[in-house]
XYZ file of C-alpha atoms in Angstrom:
562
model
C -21.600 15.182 -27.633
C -18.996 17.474 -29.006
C -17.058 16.813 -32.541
C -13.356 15.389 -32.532
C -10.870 16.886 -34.745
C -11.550 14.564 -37.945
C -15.594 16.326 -37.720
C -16.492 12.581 -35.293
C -19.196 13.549 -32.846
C -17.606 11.606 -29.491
C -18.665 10.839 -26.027
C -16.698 12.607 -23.184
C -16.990 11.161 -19.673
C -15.771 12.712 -16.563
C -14.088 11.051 -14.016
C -13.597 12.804 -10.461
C -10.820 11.694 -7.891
C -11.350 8.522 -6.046
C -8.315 7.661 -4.795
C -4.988 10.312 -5.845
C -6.469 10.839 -9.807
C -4.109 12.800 -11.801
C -3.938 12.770 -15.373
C -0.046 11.955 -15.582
C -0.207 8.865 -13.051
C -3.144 7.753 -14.551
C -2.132 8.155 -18.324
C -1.915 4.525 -19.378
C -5.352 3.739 -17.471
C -7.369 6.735 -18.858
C -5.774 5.602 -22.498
C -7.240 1.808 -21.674
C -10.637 3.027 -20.416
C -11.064 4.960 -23.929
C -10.038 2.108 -25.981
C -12.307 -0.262 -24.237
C -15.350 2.217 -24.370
C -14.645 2.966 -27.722
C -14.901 -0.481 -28.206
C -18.251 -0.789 -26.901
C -19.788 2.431 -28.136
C -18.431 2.186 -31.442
C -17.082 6.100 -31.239
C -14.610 8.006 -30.224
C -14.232 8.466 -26.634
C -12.270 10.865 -24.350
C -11.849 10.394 -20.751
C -11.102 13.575 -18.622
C -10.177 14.293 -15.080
C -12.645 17.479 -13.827
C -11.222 19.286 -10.336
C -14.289 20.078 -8.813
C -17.924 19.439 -9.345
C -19.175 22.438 -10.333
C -16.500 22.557 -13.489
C -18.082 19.321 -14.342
C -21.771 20.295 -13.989
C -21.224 23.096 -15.607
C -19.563 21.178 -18.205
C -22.819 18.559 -18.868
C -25.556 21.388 -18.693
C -23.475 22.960 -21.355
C -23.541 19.977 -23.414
C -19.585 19.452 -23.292
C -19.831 16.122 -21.040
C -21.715 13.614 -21.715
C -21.632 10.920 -18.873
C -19.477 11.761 -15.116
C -19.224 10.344 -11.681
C -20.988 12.538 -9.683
C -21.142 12.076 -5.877
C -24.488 12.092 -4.201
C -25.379 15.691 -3.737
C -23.545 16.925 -7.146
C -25.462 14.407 -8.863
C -29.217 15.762 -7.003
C -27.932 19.350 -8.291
C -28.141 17.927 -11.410
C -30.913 16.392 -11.541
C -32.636 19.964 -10.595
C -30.409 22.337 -12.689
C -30.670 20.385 -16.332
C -32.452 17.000 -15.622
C -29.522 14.600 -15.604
C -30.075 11.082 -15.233
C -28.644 8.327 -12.960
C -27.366 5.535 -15.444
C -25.546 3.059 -12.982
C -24.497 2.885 -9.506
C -21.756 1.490 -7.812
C -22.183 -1.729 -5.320
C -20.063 -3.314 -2.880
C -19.321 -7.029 -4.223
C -17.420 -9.964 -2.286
C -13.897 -9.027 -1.314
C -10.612 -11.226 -1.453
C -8.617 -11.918 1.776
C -6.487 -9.114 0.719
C -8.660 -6.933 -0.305
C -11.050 -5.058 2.022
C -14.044 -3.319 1.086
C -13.419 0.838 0.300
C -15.708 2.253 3.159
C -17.453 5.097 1.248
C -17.687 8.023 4.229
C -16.634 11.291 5.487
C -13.873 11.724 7.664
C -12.898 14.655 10.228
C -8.766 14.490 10.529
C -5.836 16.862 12.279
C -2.396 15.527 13.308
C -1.224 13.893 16.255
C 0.616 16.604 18.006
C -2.029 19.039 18.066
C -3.399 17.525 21.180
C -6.923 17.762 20.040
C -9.291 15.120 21.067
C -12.740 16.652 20.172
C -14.412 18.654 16.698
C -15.652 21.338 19.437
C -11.632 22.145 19.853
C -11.797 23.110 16.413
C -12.962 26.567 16.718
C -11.322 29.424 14.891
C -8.755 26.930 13.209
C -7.897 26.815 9.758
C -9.937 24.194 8.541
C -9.984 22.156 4.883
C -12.723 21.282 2.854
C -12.700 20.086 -0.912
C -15.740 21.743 -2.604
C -18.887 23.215 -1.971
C -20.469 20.097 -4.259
C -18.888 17.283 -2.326
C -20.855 15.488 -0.437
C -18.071 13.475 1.295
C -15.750 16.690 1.637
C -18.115 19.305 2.407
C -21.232 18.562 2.779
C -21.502 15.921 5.597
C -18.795 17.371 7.278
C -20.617 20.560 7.292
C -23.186 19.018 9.366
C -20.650 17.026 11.498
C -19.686 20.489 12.640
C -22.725 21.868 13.000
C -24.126 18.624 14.930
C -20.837 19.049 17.231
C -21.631 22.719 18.049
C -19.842 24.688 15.534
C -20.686 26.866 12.556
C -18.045 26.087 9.602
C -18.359 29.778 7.743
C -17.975 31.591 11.787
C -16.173 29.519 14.025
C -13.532 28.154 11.314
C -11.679 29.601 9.064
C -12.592 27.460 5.790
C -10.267 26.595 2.656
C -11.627 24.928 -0.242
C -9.185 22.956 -2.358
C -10.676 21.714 -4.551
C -9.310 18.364 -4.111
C -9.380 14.952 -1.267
C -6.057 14.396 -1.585
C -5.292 17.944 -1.663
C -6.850 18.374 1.770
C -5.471 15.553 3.497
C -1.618 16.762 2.434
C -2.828 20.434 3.661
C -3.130 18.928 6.974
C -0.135 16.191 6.873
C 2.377 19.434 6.428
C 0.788 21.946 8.689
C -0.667 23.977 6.463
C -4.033 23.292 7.958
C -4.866 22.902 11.425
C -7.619 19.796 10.196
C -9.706 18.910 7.136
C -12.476 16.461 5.829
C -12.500 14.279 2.858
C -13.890 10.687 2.430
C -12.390 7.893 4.080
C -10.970 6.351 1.078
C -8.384 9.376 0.254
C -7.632 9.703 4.106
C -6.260 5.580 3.902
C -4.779 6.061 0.886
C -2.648 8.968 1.720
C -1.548 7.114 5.113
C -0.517 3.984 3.274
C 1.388 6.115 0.737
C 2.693 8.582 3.347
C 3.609 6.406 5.977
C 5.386 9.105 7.953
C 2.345 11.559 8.061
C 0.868 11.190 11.510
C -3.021 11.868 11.337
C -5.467 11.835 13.779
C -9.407 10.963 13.076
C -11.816 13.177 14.881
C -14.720 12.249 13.706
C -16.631 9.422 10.812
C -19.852 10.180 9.453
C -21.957 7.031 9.186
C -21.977 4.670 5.573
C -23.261 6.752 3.135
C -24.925 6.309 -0.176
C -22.722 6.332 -3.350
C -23.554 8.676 -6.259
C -24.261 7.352 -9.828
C -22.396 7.627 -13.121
C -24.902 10.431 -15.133
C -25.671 11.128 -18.270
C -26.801 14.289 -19.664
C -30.323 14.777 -20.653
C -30.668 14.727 -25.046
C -27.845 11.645 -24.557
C -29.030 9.189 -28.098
C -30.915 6.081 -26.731
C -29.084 3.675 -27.983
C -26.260 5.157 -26.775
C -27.031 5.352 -23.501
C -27.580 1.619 -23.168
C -24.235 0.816 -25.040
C -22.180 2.509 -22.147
C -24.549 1.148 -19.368
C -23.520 -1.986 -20.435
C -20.116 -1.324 -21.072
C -20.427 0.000 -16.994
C -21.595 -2.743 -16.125
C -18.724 -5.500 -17.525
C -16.134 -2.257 -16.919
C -14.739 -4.197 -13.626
C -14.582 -7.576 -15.520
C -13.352 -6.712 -18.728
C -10.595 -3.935 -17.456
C -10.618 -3.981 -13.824
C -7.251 -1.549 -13.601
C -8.716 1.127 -15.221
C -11.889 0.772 -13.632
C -10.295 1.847 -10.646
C -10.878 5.411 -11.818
C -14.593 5.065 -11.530
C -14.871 2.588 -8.782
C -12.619 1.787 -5.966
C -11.526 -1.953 -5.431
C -14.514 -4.416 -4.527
C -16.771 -2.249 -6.523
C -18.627 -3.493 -9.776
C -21.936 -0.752 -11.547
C -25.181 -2.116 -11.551
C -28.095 -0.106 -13.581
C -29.766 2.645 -11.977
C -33.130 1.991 -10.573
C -34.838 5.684 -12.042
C -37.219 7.179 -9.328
C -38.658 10.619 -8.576
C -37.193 12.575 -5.952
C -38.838 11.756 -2.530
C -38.677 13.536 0.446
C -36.065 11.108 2.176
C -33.775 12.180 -0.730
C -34.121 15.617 0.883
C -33.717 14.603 3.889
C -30.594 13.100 3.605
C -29.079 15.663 1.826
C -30.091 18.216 4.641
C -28.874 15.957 6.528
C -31.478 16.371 8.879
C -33.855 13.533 9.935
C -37.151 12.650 8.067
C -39.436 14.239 10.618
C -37.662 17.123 10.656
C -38.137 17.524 6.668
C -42.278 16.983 6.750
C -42.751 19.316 9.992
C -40.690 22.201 8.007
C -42.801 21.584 4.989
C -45.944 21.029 6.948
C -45.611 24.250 8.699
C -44.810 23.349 12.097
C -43.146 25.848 14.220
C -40.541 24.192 16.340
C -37.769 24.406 13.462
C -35.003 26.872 13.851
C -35.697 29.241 11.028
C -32.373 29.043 9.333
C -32.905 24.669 9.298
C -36.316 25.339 7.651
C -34.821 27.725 5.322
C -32.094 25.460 4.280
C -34.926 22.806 3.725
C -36.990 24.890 1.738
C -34.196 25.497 -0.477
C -33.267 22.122 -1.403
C -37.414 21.108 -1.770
C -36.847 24.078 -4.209
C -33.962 23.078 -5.710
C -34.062 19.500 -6.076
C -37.868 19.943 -7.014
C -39.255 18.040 -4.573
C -43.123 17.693 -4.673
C -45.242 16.100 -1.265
C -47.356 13.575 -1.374
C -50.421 14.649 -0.202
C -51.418 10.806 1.305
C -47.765 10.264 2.602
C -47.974 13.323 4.446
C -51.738 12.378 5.939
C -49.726 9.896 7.576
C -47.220 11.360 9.281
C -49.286 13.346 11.240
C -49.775 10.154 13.509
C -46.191 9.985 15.005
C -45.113 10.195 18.782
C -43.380 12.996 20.388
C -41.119 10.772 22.395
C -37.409 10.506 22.820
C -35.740 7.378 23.382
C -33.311 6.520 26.208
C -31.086 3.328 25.795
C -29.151 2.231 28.601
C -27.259 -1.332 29.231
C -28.064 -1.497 32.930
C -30.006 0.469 35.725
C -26.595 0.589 37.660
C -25.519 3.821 35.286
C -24.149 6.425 38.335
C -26.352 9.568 39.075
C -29.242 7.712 36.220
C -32.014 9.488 38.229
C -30.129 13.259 38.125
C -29.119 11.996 34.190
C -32.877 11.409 33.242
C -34.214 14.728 35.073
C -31.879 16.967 32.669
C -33.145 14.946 29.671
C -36.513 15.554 30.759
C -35.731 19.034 31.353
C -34.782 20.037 28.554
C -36.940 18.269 26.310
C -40.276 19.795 28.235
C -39.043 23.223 26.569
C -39.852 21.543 23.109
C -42.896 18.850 24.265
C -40.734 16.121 23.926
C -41.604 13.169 26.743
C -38.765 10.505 27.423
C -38.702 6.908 26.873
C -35.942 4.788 28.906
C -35.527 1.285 27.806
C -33.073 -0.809 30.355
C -31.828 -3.391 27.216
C -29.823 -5.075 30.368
C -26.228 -6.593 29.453
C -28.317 -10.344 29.906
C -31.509 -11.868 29.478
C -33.897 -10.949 26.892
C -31.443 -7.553 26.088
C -31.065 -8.696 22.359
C -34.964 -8.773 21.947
C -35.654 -5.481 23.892
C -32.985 -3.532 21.839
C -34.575 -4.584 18.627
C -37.678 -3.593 19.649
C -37.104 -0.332 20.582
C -34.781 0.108 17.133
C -38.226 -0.854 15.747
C -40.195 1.853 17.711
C -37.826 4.450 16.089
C -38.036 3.118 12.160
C -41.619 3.032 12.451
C -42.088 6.707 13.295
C -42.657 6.346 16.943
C -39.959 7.958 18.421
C -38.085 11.476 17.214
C -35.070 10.635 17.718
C -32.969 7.965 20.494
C -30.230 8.465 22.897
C -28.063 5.441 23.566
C -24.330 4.179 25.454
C -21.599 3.291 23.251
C -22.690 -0.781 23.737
C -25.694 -0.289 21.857
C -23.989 1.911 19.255
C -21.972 -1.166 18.232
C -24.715 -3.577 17.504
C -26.287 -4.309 14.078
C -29.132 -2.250 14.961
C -27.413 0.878 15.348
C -25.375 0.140 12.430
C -28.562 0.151 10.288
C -29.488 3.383 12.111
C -26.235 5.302 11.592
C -26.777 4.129 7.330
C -30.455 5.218 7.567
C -29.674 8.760 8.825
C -32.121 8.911 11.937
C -31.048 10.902 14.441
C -29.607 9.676 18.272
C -26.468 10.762 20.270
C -24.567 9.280 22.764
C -25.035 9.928 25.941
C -21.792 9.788 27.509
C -19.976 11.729 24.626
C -19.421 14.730 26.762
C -18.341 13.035 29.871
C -15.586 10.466 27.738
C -14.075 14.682 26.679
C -14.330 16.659 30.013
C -14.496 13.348 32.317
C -11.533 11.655 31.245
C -9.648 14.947 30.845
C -10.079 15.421 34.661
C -8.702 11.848 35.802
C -5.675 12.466 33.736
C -5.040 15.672 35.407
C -5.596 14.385 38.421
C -3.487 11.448 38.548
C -0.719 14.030 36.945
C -0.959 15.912 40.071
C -0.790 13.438 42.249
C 2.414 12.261 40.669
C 1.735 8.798 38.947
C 3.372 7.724 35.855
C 2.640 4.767 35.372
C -0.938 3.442 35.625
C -3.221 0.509 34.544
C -6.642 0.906 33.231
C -9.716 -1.508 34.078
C -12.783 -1.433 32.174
C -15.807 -2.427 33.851
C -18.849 -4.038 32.054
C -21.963 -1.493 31.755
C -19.673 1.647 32.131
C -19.960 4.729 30.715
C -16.129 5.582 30.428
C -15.846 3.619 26.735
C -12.463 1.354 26.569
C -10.926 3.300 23.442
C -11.192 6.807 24.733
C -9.200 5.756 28.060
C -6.454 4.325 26.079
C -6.574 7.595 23.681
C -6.639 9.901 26.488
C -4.100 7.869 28.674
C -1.790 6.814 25.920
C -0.332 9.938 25.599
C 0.101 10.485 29.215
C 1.660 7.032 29.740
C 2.033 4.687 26.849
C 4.984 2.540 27.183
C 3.763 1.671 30.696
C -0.319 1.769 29.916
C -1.496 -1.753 30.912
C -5.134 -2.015 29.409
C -7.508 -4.879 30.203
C -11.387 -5.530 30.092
C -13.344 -6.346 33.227
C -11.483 -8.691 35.130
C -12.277 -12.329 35.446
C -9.651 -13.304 37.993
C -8.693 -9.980 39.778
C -5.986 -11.738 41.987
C -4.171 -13.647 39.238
C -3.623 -10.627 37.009
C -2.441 -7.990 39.921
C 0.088 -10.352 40.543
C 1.260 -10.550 36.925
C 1.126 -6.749 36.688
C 2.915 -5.841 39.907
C 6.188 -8.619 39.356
C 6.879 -6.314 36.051
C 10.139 -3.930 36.723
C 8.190 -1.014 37.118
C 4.905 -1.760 37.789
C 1.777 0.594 37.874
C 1.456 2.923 40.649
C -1.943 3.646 40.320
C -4.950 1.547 38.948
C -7.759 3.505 37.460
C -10.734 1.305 37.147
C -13.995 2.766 35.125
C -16.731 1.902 38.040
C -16.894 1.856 41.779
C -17.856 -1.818 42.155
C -14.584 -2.935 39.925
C -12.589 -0.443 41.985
C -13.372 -1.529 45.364
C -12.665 -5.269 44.289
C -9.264 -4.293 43.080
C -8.512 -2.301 46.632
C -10.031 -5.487 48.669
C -7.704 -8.178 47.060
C -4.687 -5.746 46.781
C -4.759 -5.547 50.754
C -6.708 -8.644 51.889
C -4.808 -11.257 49.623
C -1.659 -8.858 48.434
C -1.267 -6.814 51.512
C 0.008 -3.926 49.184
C -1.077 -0.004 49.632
C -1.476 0.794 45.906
C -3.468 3.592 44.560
C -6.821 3.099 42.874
C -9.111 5.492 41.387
C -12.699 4.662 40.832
C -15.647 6.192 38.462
C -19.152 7.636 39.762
C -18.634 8.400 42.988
C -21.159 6.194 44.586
C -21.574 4.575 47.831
C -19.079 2.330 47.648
C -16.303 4.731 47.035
C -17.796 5.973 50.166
C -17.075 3.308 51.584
C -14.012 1.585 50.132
C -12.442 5.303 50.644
C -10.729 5.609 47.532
C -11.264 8.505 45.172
C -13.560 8.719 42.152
C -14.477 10.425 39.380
C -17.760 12.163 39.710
C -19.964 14.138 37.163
C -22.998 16.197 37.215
C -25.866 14.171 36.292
C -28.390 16.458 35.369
C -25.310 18.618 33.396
C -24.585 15.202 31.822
C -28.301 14.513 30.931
C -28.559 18.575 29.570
C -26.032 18.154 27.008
C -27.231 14.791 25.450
C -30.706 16.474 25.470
C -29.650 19.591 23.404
C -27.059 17.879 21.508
C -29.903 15.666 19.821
C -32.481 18.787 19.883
C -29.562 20.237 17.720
C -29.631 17.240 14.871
C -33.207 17.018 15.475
C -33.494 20.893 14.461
C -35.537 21.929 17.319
C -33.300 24.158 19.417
C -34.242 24.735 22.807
C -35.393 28.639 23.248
C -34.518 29.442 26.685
C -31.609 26.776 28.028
C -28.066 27.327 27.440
C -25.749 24.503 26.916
C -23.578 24.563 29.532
C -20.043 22.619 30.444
C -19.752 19.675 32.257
C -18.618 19.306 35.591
C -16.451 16.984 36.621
C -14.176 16.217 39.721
C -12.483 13.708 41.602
C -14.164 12.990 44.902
C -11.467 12.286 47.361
C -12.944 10.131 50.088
C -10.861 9.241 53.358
């Protein structure tokens, strides 16, 4: 605590920007919140907006700031630097019809006409980032990068501005090519910028919130005066608690705990396993992972436990695979790249057909199950079993998977569009079949832009008949119909000529048999290319690179068949 002008020792609390903080907007709230905490505390109080979080840790280990909103890795530096406590945390709590929760995540932006579709198209770009203590604007980003193939300090050219907003209006006037910040400034800026036409890229998973902190030497009594004033702060003056919380968020009281190795783990951002094997020892860490581990065990002041650690020695070497159906094209050449590439390491495969019927809801849960308990490294899944609840806990607990068609959704789609440009088609119609791997909002991304007052979009078809004949009585109706599987496209060719005895175009996905013999084109891939990407893609956020196997493109190309 420092002394006020009339020789009155007072508290100083620091806020840091939430959602566009600046200290002339936010006058009359920041002149509220020190009345009502003066209230409380029964002292002077002063309320201060801090750019960065290294001005404000520096500030508390000097004894200038007594309490701040730190984010999640700011506050674990300051835990290690000067002992800091956490004195409440912020929780989501029920919100109105109006009023959405504030998702509390990283974002990966750029603007609309760049063309870019993929972080990988990033490289050598200017690039923004807040600070090099922000979890949600440097730090997870960092390691969206890295997971996506690029190096932030070598393949971009990085800007630190010390500020969300800041970022996101870099971007919005082309000063930047892209940026990161959390979610929350990325929304707000849109629905005060209406005319700023962003892009997302990429969105880390949910991530955990960092605590208001007090300074260690903080009086006792004192202490539990402004946790309770924290915790009544939404109810008592909910407009100014909007500059330590965003909407739908009330402070509970900390729960105090040592720092365990998941802690590390998650600000690594590297999985669990990855954290004990580099502690433990083990060899199959790239050096520069383990180094970056070591660093924050040594900086965060992490200590083992000897018994946990006894443990952990029992756990698998196995890999997930989760796939919706058997009928995936090319599965076998998929699975022998996987397999390839994860012999280099001594990884074995696991593949887990959770079919689209049947007992798939109990199958999927038990093979989340395998991977919480420490059975599995790591799991590779399709974008249908990304969307359950399962993988929604798994995204928030930080374990590692990838999905497997990422690559081919880039370089696949990329070809069909090309392709149908050739050939001269402007308007098309896009069919998405049940078990694909071609996911339904990447074709309307990719094709939007080629086509998107004519795009017609629809899901697998019930009735095929009923809705070719709505589509072809528009004015201009498609001239092509690109469906994302064989079996959908070869039902759309046989009622087009068998019930509407019209020659139109369609363009299937896989290239299997029955493209063969339907003799309409289709979209083929390399399967084992497709299954060596996924594979080193997850070695990558697993930490275990492979030592002799490049990764290489994908190959993709429309099979014409006559």
């Amino acid at each position: 605590m420092i002394k006020s002008e009339d020789g009155k020792e007072r508290l100083v609390l620091a806020i840091n920007p939430v959602i566009g903080h600046n200290l002339v907007s936010q006058a009359d709230k920041i002149k509220t919140l020190e009345q009502y905490l003066e209230q409380v505390l029964e002292i002077p109080v002063q309320v201060g907006l801090w750019e960065n979080y290294e001005e404000t840790l520096n500030g508390m280990e000097r004894g200038e700031i007594d309490a701040a909103r730190l984010g999640l890795y700011a506050f674990a530096q300051a835990q290690a630097r000067f002992g800091a406590r956490a004195l409440a945390n912020a929780i989501e709590v029920s919100a109105g019809d109006n009023a959405p929760p504030v998702p509390y995540r990283s974002v990966i932006f750029t603007r609309k006409d760049t063309g870019i579709v993929g972080l990988i198209q990033l490289k050598g770009q200017e690039f923004g980032f807040v600070d090099r203590n922000s979890s949600t604007g440097y730090l997870v980003p960092s390691l969206m990068l890295d997971q996506a193939g690029l190096k932030p300090a070598t393949d971009l050219k990085p800007h630190f501005l010390l500020g969300h907003n800041t970022v996101v209006e870099a971007v919005c006037q082309g000063k930047l090519f892209a940026g990161a910040t959390m979610q929350s400034a990325y929304l707000h800026h849109l629905q005060e910028h209406p005319t700023c036409s962003l892009q997302l890229l990429a969105t880390s998973p949910l991530l955990s919130r960092g605590p208001v902190a007090v300074r260690p030497g903080l009086p006792p009594r004192l202490e539990h005066k402004l946790l309770q004033a924290l915790v009544q702060l939404d109810q008592r003056v909910p407009e100014a608690a909007s500059l330590l919380i965003p909407t739908n968020q009330r402070f509970t009281p900390a729960a105090q705990r040592e720092m365990t190795l998941k802690t590390v783990a998650e600000l690594a951002g590297v999985s669990y396993g990855t954290v004990s094997r580099a502690i433990n020892g083990r060899a199959r860490i790239a050096p520069d992972t383990t180094a970056r581990i070591l660093k924050l065990v040594e900086e965060l002041g992490y200590r083992p436990n000897s018994n946990a650690r006894n443990l952990h020695q029992n756990r698998g070497d196995l890999i997930g695979l989760l796939i919706p159906t058997l009928q995936i094209p090319a599965l076998d050449e998929i699975v022998a790249g996987i397999q390839a590439v994860f012999s280099e390491v001594g990884l074995q495969l696991v593949v887990c057909p959770a079919v689209l019927n049947g007992m798939a809801g109990e199958s999927r849960k038990a093979f989340f199950e395998l991977l919480y308990n420490n059975r599995l490294e790591g799991m590779i899944m399709t974008q249908y079993d990304a969307a359950t609840r399962e993988a929604g806990e798994l995204a928030r607990s930080g374990r590692p998977y990838a999905l497997l068609e990422q690559d081919l959704l880039g370089e696949g789609l990329i070809t069909a569009r090309n392709w149908i440009e050739v050939q001269g088609h402007h308007r098309i119609a896009l069919v998405q079949e049940q078990g694909s791997l071609l996911e339904a909002g990447f074709m309307r991304q990719v094709f939007a832009r080629q086509a998107a007052p004519e795009l017609e979009f629809t899901e697998e078809i019930n009735t095929i008949s009923s809705w070719l004949e709505t589509i072809l009585q528009k004015p201009e109706p498609p001239t092509l119909i690109f469906c994302s599987g064989d079996r959908t496209a070869l039902s759309v060719q046989k009622t087009l000529l068998a019930q509407l005895s019209i020659d139109l175009s369609v363009l299937g996905f896989g290239n299997s048999d029955l493209a063969k013999w339907g003799g309409f084109p289709s979209l083929a891939f390399h399967g084992v290319g497709l299954g060596r990407l996924v594979a080193l893609r997850l070695l990558k956020m697993l930490n275990m690179p492979s030592l002799t196997l490049s990764e290489p493109p994908l190959r993709t190309w429309i099979e014409v068949h006559h």
